[in-house]
N, CA, C and O atoms as a CHARMM CRD file, in Angstrom:
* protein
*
  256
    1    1 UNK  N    -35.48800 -37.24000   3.85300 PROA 1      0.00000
    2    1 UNK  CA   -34.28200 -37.09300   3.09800 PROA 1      0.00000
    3    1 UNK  C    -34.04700 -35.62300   2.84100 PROA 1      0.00000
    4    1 UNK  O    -34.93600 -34.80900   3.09300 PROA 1      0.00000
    5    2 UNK  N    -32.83100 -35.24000   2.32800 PROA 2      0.00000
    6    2 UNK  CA   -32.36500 -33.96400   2.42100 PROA 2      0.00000
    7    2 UNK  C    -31.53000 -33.98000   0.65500 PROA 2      0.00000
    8    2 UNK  O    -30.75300 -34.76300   0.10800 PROA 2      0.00000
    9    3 UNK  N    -32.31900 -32.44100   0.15200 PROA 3      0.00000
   10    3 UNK  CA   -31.29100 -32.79100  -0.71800 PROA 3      0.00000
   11    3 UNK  C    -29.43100 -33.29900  -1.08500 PROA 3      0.00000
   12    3 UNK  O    -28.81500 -33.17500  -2.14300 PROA 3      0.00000
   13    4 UNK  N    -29.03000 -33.78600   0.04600 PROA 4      0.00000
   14    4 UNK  CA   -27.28400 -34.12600   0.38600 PROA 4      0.00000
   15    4 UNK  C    -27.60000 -35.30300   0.29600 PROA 4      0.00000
   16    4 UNK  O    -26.55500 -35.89800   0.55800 PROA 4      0.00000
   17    5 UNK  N    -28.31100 -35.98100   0.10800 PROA 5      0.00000
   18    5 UNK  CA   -28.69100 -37.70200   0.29900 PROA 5      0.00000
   19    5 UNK  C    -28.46800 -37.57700  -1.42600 PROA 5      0.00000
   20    5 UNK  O    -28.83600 -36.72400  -2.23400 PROA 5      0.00000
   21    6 UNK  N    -27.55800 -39.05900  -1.59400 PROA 6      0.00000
   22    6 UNK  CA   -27.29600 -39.46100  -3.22700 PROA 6      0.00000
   23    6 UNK  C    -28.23000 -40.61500  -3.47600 PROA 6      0.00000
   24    6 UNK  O    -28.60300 -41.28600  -2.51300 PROA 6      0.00000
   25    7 UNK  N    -28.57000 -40.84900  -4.49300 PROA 7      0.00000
   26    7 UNK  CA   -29.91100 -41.42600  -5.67300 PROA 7      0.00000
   27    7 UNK  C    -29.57300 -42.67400  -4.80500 PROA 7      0.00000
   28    7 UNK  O    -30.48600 -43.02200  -4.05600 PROA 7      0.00000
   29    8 UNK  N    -28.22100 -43.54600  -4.75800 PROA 8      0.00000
   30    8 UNK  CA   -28.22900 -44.46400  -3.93600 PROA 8      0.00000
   31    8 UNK  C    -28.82200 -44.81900  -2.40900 PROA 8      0.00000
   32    8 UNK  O    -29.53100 -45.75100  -2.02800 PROA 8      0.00000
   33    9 UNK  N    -28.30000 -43.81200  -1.77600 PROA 9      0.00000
   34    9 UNK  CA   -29.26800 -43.41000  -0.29000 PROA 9      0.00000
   35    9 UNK  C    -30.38400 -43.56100  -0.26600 PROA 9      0.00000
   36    9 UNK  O    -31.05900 -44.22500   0.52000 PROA 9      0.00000
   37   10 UNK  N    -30.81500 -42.68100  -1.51900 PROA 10     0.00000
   38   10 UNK  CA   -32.58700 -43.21100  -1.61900 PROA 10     0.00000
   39   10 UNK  C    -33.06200 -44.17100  -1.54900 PROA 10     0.00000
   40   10 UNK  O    -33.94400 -44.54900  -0.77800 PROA 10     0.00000
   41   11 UNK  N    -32.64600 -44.58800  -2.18400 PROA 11     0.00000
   42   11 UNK  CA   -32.78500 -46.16900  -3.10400 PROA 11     0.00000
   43   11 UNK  C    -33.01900 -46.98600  -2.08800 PROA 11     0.00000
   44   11 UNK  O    -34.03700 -47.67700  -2.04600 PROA 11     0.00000
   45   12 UNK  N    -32.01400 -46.99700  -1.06800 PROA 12     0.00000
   46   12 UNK  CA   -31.70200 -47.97300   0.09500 PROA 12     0.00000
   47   12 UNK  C    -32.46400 -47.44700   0.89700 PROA 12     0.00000
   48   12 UNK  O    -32.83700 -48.34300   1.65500 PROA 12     0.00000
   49   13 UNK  N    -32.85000 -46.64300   1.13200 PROA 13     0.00000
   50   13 UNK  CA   -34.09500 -46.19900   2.35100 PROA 13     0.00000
   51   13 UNK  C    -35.49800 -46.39000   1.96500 PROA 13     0.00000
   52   13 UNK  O    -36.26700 -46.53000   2.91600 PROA 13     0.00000
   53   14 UNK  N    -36.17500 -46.44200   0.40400 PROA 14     0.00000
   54   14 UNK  CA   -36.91600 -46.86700  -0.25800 PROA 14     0.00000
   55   14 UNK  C    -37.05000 -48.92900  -0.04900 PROA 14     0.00000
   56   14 UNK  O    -37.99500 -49.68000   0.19300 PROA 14     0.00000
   57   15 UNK  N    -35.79900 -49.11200  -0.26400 PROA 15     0.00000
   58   15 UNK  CA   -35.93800 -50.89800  -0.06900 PROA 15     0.00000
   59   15 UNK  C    -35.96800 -51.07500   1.13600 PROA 15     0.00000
   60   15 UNK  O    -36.99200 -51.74500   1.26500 PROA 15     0.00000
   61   16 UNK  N    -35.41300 -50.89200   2.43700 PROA 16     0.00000
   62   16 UNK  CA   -35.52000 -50.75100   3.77800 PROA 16     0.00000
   63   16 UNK  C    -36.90200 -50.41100   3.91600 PROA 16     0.00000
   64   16 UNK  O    -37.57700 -51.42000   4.12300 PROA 16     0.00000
   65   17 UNK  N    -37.62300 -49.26100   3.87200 PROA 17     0.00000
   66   17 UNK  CA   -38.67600 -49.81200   4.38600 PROA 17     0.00000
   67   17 UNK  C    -40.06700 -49.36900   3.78600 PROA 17     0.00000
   68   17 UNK  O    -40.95700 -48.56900   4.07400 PROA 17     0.00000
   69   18 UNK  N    -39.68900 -50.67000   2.41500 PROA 18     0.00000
   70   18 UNK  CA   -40.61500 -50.72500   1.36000 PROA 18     0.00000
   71   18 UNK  C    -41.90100 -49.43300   1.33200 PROA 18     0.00000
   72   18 UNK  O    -43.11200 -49.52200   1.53700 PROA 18     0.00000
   73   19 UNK  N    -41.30500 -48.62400   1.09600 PROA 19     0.00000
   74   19 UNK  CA   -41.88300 -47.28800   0.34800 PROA 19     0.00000
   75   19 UNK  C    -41.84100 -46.98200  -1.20900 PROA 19     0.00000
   76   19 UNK  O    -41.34400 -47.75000  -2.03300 PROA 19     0.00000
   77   20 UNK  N    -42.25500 -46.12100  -1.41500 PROA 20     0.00000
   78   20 UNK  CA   -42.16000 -45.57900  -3.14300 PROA 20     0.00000
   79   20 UNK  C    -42.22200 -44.45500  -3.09600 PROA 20     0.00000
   80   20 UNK  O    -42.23100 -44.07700  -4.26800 PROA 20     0.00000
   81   21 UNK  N    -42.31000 -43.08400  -2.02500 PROA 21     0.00000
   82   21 UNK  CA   -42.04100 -42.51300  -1.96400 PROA 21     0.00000
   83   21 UNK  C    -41.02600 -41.53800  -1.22000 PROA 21     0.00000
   84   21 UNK  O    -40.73600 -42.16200  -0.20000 PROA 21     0.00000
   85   22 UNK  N    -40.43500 -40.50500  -1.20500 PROA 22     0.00000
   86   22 UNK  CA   -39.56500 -39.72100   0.11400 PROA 22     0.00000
   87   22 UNK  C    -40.02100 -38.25600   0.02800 PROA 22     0.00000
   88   22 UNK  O    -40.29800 -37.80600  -1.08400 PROA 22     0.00000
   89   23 UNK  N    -40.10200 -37.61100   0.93400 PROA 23     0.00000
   90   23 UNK  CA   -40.17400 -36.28800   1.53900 PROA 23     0.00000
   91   23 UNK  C    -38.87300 -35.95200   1.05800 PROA 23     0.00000
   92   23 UNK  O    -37.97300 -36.77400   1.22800 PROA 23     0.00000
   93   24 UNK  N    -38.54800 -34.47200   0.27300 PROA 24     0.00000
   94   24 UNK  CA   -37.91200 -33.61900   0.35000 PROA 24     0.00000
   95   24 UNK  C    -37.83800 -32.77200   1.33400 PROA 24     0.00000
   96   24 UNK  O    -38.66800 -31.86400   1.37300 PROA 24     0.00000
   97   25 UNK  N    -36.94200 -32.86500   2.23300 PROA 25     0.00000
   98   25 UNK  CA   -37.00300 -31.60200   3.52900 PROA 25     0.00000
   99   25 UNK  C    -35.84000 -30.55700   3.27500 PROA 25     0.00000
  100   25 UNK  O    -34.76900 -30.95900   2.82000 PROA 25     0.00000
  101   26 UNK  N    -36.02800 -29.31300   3.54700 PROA 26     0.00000
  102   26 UNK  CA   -34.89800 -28.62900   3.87800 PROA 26     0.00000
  103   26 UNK  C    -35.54700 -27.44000   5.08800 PROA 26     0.00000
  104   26 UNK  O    -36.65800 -26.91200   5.10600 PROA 26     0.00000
  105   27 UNK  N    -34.30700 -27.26700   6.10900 PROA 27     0.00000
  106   27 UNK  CA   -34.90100 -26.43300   7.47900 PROA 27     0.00000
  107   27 UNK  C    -36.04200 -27.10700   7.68800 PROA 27     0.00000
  108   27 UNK  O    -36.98600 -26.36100   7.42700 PROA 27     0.00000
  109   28 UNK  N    -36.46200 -28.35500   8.09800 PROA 28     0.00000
  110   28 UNK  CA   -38.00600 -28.84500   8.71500 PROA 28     0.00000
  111   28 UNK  C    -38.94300 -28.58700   7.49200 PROA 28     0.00000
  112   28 UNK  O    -40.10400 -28.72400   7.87700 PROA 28     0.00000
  113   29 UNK  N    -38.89900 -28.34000   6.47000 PROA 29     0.00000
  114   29 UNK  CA   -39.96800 -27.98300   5.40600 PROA 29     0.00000
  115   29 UNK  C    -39.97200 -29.00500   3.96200 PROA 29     0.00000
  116   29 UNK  O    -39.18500 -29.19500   3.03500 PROA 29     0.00000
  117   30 UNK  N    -40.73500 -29.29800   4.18300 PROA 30     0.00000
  118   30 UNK  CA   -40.97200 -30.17100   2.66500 PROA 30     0.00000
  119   30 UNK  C    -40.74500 -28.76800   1.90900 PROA 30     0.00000
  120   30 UNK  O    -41.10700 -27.60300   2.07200 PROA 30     0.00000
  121   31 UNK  N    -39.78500 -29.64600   0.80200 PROA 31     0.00000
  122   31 UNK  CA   -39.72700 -28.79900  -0.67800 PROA 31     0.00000
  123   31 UNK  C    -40.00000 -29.62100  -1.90000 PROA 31     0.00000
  124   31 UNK  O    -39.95300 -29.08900  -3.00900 PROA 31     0.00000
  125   32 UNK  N    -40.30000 -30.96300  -1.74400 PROA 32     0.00000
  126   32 UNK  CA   -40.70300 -31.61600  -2.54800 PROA 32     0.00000
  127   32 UNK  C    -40.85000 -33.22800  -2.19800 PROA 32     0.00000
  128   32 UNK  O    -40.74500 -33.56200  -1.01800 PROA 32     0.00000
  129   33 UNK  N    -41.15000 -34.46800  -3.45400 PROA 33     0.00000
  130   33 UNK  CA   -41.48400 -35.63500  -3.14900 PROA 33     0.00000
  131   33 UNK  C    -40.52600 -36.34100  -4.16700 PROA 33     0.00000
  132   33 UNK  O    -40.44300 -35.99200  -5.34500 PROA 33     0.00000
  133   34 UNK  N    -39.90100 -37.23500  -3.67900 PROA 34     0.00000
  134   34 UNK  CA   -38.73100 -38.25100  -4.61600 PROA 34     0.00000
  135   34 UNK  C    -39.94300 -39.36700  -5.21300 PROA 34     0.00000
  136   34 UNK  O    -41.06500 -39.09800  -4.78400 PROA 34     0.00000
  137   35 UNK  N    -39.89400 -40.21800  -5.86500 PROA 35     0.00000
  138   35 UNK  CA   -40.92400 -40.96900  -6.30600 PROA 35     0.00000
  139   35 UNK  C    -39.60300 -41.88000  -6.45300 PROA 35     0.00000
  140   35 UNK  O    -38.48100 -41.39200  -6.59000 PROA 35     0.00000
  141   36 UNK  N    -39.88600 -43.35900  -6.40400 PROA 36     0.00000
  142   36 UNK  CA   -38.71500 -44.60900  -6.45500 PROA 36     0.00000
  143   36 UNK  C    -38.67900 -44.45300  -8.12500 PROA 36     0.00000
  144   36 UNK  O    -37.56300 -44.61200  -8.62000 PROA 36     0.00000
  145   37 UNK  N    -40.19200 -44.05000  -9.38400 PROA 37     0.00000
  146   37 UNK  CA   -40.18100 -43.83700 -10.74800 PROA 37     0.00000
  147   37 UNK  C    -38.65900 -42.96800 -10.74600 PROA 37     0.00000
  148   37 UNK  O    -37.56300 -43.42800 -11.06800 PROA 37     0.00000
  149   38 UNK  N    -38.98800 -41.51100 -10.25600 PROA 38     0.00000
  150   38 UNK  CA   -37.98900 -40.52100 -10.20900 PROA 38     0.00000
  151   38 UNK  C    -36.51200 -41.14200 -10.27400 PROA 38     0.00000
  152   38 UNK  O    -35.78300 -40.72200 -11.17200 PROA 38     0.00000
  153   39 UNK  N    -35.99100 -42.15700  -9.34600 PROA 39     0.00000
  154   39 UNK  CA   -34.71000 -42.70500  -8.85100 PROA 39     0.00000
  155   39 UNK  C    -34.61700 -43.60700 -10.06400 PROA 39     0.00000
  156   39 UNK  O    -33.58100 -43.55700 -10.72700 PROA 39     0.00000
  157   40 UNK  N    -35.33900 -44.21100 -10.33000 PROA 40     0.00000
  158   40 UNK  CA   -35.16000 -45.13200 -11.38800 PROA 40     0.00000
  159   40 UNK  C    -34.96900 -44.71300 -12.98100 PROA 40     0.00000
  160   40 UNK  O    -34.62300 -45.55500 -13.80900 PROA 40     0.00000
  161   41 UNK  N    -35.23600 -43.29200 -13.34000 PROA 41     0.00000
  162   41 UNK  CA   -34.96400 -42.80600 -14.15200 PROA 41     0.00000
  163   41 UNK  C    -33.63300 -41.78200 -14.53500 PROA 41     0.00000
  164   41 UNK  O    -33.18000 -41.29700 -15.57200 PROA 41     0.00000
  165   42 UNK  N    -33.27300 -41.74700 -13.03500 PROA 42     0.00000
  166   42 UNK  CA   -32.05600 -41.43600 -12.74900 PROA 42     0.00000
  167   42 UNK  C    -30.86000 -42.34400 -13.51500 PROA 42     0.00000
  168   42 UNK  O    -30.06300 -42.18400 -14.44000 PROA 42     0.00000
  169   43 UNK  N    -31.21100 -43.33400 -12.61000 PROA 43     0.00000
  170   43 UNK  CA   -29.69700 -44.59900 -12.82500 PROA 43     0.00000
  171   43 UNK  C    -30.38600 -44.71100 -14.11000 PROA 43     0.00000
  172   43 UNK  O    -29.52600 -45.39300 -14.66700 PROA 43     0.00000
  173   44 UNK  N    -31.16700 -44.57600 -14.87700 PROA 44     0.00000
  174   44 UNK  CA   -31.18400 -45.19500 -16.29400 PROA 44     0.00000
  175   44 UNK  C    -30.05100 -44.89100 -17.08900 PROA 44     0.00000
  176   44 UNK  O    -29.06800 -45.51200 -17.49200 PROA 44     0.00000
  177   45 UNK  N    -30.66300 -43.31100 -17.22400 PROA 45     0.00000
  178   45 UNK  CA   -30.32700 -42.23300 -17.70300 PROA 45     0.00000
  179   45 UNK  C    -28.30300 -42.21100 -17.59000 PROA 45     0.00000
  180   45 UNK  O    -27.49800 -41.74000 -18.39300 PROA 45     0.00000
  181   46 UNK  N    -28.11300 -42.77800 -16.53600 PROA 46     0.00000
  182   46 UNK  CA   -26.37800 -42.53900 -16.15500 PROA 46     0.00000
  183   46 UNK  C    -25.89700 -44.17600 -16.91800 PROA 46     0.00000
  184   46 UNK  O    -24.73200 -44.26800 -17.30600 PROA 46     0.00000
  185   47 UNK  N    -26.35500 -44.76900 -17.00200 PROA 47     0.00000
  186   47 UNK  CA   -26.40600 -46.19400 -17.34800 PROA 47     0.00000
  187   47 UNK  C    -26.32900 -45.56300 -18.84800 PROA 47     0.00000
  188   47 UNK  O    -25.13800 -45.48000 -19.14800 PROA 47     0.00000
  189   48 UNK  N    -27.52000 -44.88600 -20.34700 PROA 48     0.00000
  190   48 UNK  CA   -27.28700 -45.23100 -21.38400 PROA 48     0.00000
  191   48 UNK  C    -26.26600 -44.15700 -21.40200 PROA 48     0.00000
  192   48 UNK  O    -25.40700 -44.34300 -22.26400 PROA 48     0.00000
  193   49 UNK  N    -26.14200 -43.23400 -20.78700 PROA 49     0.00000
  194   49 UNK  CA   -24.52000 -42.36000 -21.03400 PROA 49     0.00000
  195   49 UNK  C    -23.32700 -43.43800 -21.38100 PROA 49     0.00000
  196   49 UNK  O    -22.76500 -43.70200 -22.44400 PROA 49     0.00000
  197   50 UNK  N    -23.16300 -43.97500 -19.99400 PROA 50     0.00000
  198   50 UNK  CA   -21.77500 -44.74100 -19.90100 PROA 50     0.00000
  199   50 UNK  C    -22.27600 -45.95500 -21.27700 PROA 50     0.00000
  200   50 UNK  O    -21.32700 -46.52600 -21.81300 PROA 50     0.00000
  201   51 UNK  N    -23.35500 -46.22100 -21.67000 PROA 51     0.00000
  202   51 UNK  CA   -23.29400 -47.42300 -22.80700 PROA 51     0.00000
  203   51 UNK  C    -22.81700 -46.93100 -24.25500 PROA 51     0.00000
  204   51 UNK  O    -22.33200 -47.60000 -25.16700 PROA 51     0.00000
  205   52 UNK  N    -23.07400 -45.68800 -24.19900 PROA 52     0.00000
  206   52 UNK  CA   -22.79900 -44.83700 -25.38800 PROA 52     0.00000
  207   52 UNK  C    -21.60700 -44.48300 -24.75200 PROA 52     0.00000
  208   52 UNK  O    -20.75900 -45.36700 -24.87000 PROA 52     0.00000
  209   53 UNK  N    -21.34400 -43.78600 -24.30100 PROA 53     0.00000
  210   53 UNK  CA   -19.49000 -43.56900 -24.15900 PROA 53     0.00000
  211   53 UNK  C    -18.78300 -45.22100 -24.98800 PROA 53     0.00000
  212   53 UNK  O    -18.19900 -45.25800 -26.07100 PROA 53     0.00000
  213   54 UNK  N    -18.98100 -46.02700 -24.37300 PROA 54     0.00000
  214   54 UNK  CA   -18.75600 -47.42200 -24.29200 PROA 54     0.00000
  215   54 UNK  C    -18.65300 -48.01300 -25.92500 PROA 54     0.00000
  216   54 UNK  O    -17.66600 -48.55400 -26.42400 PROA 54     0.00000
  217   55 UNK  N    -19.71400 -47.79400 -26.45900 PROA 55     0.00000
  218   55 UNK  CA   -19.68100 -48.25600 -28.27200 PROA 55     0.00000
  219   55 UNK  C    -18.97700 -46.89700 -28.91500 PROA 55     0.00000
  220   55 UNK  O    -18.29400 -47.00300 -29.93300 PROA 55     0.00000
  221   56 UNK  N    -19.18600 -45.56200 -28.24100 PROA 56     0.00000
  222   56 UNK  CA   -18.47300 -44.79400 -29.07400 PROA 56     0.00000
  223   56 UNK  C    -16.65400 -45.29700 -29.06500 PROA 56     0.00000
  224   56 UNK  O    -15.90700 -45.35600 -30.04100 PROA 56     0.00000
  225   57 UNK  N    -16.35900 -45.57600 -27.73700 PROA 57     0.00000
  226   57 UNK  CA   -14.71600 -46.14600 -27.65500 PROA 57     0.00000
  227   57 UNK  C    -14.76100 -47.22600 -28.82100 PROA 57     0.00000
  228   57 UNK  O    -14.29200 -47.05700 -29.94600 PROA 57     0.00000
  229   58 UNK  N    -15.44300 -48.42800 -28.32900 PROA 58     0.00000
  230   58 UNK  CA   -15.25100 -49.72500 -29.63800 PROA 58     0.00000
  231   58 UNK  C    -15.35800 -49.40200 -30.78400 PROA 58     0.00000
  232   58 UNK  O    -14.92200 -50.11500 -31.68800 PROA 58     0.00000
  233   59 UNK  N    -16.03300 -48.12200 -31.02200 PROA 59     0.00000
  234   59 UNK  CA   -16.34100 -48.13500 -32.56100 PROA 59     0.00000
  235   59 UNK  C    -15.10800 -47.05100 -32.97800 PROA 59     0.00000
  236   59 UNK  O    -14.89600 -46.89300 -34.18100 PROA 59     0.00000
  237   60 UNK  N    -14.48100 -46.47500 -32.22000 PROA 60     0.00000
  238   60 UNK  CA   -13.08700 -45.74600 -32.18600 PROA 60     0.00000
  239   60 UNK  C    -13.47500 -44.61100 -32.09300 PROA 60     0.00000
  240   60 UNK  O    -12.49500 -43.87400 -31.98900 PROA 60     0.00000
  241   61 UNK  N    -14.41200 -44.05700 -32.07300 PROA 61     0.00000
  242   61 UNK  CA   -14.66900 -42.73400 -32.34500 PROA 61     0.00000
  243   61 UNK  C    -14.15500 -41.97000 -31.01200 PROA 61     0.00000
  244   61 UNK  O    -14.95800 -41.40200 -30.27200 PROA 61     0.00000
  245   62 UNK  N    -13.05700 -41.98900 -30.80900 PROA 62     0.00000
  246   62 UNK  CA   -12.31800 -40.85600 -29.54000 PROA 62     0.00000
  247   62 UNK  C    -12.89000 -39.46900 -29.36100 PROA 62     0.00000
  248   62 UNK  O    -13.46500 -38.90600 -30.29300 PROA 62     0.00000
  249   63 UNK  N    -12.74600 -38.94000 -28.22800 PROA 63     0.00000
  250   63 UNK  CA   -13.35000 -37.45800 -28.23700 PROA 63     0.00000
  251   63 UNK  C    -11.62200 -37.22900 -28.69800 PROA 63     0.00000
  252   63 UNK  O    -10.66900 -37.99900 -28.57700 PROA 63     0.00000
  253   64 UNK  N    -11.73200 -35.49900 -29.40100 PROA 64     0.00000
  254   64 UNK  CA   -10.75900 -34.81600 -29.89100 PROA 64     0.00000
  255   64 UNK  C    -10.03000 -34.23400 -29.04000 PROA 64     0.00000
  256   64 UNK  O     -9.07200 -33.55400 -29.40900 PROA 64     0.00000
C-alpha cells in the first residue's frame, strides 16, 4: 500500500486476504506498517465525531 490508498482500501485488502497487517511503501521503500488495530481506530474515531456533531444538532446547540 501507498500512502494514496484510503482507510477503506485498507480495510478491503486486509479482508481479501486475511492479513492484519500492510507495508507502508513509498519509491520501493517501506516507511512504515498499517496494523488492521491502526484502521480500526481510525473509523472509530470519525464515527464518535459524526455522533457528537449528531446530539450536539438534537440538543440544538448550532455552531455560531
Amino acid at each position: 500500500m501507498s500512502p494514496k490508498h484510503t482507510v477503506d482500501e485498507c480495510l478491503a485488502m486486509m479482508t481479501q486476504h486475511r492479513i492484519r497487517h500492510l507495508p507502508v511503501l513509498q519509491d520501493d521503500a517501506v516507511i512504515g506498517i498499517m496494523s488492521i488495530g491502526d484502521l480500526v481506530k481510525w473509523v472509530i474515531s470519525g464515527h464518535e465525531q459524526t455522533i457528537q456533531a449528531l446530539h450536539g444538532y438534537i440538543a440544538g446547540a448550532y455552531p455560531a
